[in-house]
C-alpha cells in the first residue's frame, strides 16, 4: 500500500515492513520457483571438467647453445607474453592438437552432450537449415570439415592467460570427459613446445641458406681482388728484383724505403686520426666507444694502460647497472660506482689526449722522412711521379683485397655458428605444472547455482511484490479513507461467510428444539439479516458505529433520512443498507427501508414475496405509499420496494421530484429512521439528484477493489453529497488479511484481541456473498 498523497516522509520504514509482510508469500513462492529452476538446470546441464597446466617462458635454457641478448624490458616482455598467448589460441596449433589426438574421429568430442539452452539453439539452427540445401561434399572436404569443427571446438573450450605480471602462462581446457580434458591440455602443451622448436629450426635454416649464398659471393670477390693486386705488381715492376744496375738497385732501395716511409706515415696518420676522432666525440663517447688496439714499442705500454683502465671502467659500469636494476639508481653503492666511473673517465680522456699528441709528433716525423725519401727518389729518377702513383694504386688494391678477406672470414664464422645452432633442439619454454585429469566438475557449481537461483528468485519476488504495491490504489484501511478523502471512517464490514448467513437458521432450530415456537416467516432474506441474526458480530458492531455517527451528526432531526450509496456497482451497499435498517428496527426504532434503485432494484428482487406495486407507483400517486410497504413481523422493519417490471429512463426526475419530496415529508411523521438504498454514483445521477432530500449519506466501498482516485474525484464533483456524507464503511473486508495492511500501532494490528467480544465467524473461509445490488 503506497503512502498517502501529500505526506512529508520520503521513506516510511513501517510501511516497508508492512509491505514486506504482505508480499512474503509471493517472495517465498518466487524463491521456491527459483530453487526449482536451479535444480532443473543442474539436472539437465551436463558436468564440465577443466584441466590446466602452466608454461614458463624461459630463454635462459638456450644460453649454453647460443649468444643471447639481454632480457627484454617490461613493455617488451608484456608484448612477448601476449604474443605467446595468441600463439596458443591460434588455429594452427589447434589443428596440430586435433591431428595428434585424432579428435576428428572422436564422435563424443564432436557431438558433446548439451545443456537445454544449447539444445534449443541447435534446434533453431536445424530448423533454419531445412530451408537451405548444402552443396555436395567429397570425402576430402568432409574430413577437412571435421578437422575444422574439432579445431573450432578446441579453441572454444581453451583458455590461455598470463599469471599476474610473471612470464607464466596458464593454459586450461574444458570438456565433459575428464580424461579427454586432461589429455587435450597435455597435448596442447607438447604441441606448443614442439612449435617453438620447429620455429627456431626454421629460422636458423633460412639464415644458414642466406649465409651460404653470401659466402660464395664474398669468396669470389676476395679472390678477384687478390688477383688484381698480383697483376698490378707485375705490370708496374714494383716487385723485388736482383741483378739490376746500381742506380736501379739504389732506386729500388729508395723506392723500398719510400714505400716503408709511406706506410709508416699512413700508419701514423691513421692512428693520429683515430685518436683525434675519439677525442672529438667527447669524454663519454671517447671512453665508451673507443677501440684502442695494442701497440708495440714506446706507446705499447700507454695503450695497455688505457685498455686496462677501460676494462676497469666497463666492469665498473656493468656492476653499477646490475645494482641499479636490482636496488634502484639511488642505492649508495650505485652512486659511488657512478662517481668512480666519472673519475676514471677523466683519467682515460687525459691519457687519450697525451697519446694523440704523441701520435701527431710521430706522424710529422714519418711525413718528414717520406718527403726526404721522395726527394731523393726524384733526384735519382724522373719517374718519381709515376712510381708514386703506382704505389698509391697498389695500396688501394691491397686495402680492398684485405677488407674483402676480413669480411669473408667474419661471414664464414657466423655461418659455422648458425650451423651449430641447428643441432641444439632446445625450446625457450618449459612446463612447470603438468596437467592431470580433473576429478571433480568445474561447472556447474551446485552451491553457486542454487544460491544464485534462490537470490534471483527472491529478487524476482521482491520485484513482483513491488509492482503489486505500486499498483495498489484501493482502500485497505481506515487511514486510507481519512488520508485520501478527509472523511470519517465508520468501520469494516467483514466478508459475509456461510456461518453468518446460517446464524438465523441455527437460532430458529435451537428455539424449536427447546420447545418454543419459531418466529413467523420474515420478509427479508438471510443475507440481509446478518446483523439481526448475529448481533454480537463485528459486522453488527460496525453498523452500530454507523448509527452512532448518524445520531451524533443528525441529532437535531427527529426523523433521519440516510442514503446508502457507492461509487461502483456490486460493492455491497444494498447489503449494508438492509442490515443497517434491520439492526435499527431490531433495537426498537421505527425504521423504513426504501429501495430507491429504480433501474436495478436488487433489494426488491431478493425479497421472498415479489410485490406488485412499489415506490414508483407511490411517487406518481397511483397508490398510497402505506399500501406498497412490506413489514417484517419479527423486527417490525418496514420496506418500500420497487417493482422492476417496467423499464424507466427518467429515474432521476422521479427520485428528486415533488412526488418523492411529498412522500418523504409524510414518512417523517411515521418513522425515526428512513434508510434509502440509492443507485451507485458512477453510472447514473439519481443519487446526486436525491441529495437535497437526504439528511446524510453513508458511502460504501469494497475493500481492496474500489480505487481511491475514483472515489475522490466523484466526491470532488458531487460537493453536496460530500458535505452530507457521514462517513465511509469498507465492505467485504478480508479480516485475516487486514492486519497486513495496517501500520505498526494501528488498530488493524490488534484485531485478534477483539475476538472475545465477537461471535465466531469465518468470513474469509465461507462462501462469500455474491448476490449484490447495483
PDB file of N, CA and C in Angstrom, residues 287 303-318 344 348:
ATOM      1  N   UNK A 287      85.281   7.321 -24.054  1.00  0.00           N
ATOM      2  CA  UNK A 287      85.539   6.218 -23.115  1.00  0.00           C
ATOM      3  C   UNK A 287      84.718   4.990 -23.476  1.00  0.00           C
ATOM      4  N   UNK A 303      99.013   2.321 -24.423  1.00  0.00           N
ATOM      5  CA  UNK A 303      97.742   1.708 -24.826  1.00  0.00           C
ATOM      6  C   UNK A 303      97.327   0.603 -23.876  1.00  0.00           C
ATOM      7  N   UNK A 304      98.307  -0.095 -23.340  1.00  0.00           N
ATOM      8  CA  UNK A 304      97.971  -1.140 -22.357  1.00  0.00           C
ATOM      9  C   UNK A 304      97.333  -0.523 -21.117  1.00  0.00           C
ATOM     10  N   UNK A 305      97.884   0.624 -20.720  1.00  0.00           N
ATOM     11  CA  UNK A 305      97.318   1.316 -19.544  1.00  0.00           C
ATOM     12  C   UNK A 305      95.880   1.755 -19.829  1.00  0.00           C
ATOM     13  N   UNK A 306      95.682   2.331 -21.033  1.00  0.00           N
ATOM     14  CA  UNK A 306      94.321   2.790 -21.374  1.00  0.00           C
ATOM     15  C   UNK A 306      93.356   1.609 -21.435  1.00  0.00           C
ATOM     16  N   UNK A 307      93.823   0.532 -22.064  1.00  0.00           N
ATOM     17  CA  UNK A 307      92.938  -0.646 -22.149  1.00  0.00           C
ATOM     18  C   UNK A 307      92.625  -1.197 -20.770  1.00  0.00           C
ATOM     19  N   UNK A 308      93.602  -1.166 -19.892  1.00  0.00           N
ATOM     20  CA  UNK A 308      93.331  -1.649 -18.519  1.00  0.00           C
ATOM     21  C   UNK A 308      92.305  -0.750 -17.833  1.00  0.00           C
ATOM     22  N   UNK A 309      92.524   0.582 -18.008  1.00  0.00           N
ATOM     23  CA  UNK A 309      91.562   1.499 -17.386  1.00  0.00           C
ATOM     24  C   UNK A 309      90.171   1.329 -18.005  1.00  0.00           C
ATOM     25  N   UNK A 310      90.119   1.112 -19.309  1.00  0.00           N
ATOM     26  CA  UNK A 310      88.804   0.914 -19.945  1.00  0.00           C
ATOM     27  C   UNK A 310      88.144  -0.384 -19.470  1.00  0.00           C
ATOM     28  N   UNK A 311      88.956  -1.453 -19.292  1.00  0.00           N
ATOM     29  CA  UNK A 311      88.398  -2.717 -18.766  1.00  0.00           C
ATOM     30  C   UNK A 311      87.826  -2.495 -17.376  1.00  0.00           C
ATOM     31  N   UNK A 312      88.568  -1.720 -16.566  1.00  0.00           N
ATOM     32  CA  UNK A 312      88.045  -1.391 -15.230  1.00  0.00           C
ATOM     33  C   UNK A 312      86.746  -0.603 -15.334  1.00  0.00           C
ATOM     34  N   UNK A 313      86.739   0.354 -16.320  1.00  0.00           N
ATOM     35  CA  UNK A 313      85.529   1.171 -16.499  1.00  0.00           C
ATOM     36  C   UNK A 313      84.328   0.304 -16.914  1.00  0.00           C
ATOM     37  N   UNK A 314      84.579  -0.623 -17.834  1.00  0.00           N
ATOM     38  CA  UNK A 314      83.464  -1.478 -18.276  1.00  0.00           C
ATOM     39  C   UNK A 314      82.967  -2.377 -17.150  1.00  0.00           C
ATOM     40  N   UNK A 315      83.876  -2.908 -16.392  1.00  0.00           N
ATOM     41  CA  UNK A 315      83.453  -3.747 -15.264  1.00  0.00           C
ATOM     42  C   UNK A 315      82.686  -2.954 -14.230  1.00  0.00           C
ATOM     43  N   UNK A 316      83.196  -1.735 -13.972  1.00  0.00           N
ATOM     44  CA  UNK A 316      82.517  -0.868 -13.010  1.00  0.00           C
ATOM     45  C   UNK A 316      81.130  -0.480 -13.521  1.00  0.00           C
ATOM     46  N   UNK A 317      81.018  -0.186 -14.814  1.00  0.00           N
ATOM     47  CA  UNK A 317      79.708   0.186 -15.394  1.00  0.00           C
ATOM     48  C   UNK A 317      78.728  -0.976 -15.319  1.00  0.00           C
ATOM     49  N   UNK A 318      79.243  -2.167 -15.592  1.00  0.00           N
ATOM     50  CA  UNK A 318      78.354  -3.343 -15.519  1.00  0.00           C
ATOM     51  C   UNK A 318      77.841  -3.563 -14.102  1.00  0.00           C
ATOM     52  N   UNK A 344      87.293   7.887 -13.425  1.00  0.00           N
ATOM     53  CA  UNK A 344      88.055   7.061 -14.357  1.00  0.00           C
ATOM     54  C   UNK A 344      87.911   7.576 -15.786  1.00  0.00           C
ATOM     55  N   UNK A 348      91.011   8.430 -18.276  1.00  0.00           N
ATOM     56  CA  UNK A 348      91.153   7.826 -19.611  1.00  0.00           C
ATOM     57  C   UNK A 348      91.208   8.911 -20.672  1.00  0.00           C
TER      58      UNK A 348
END
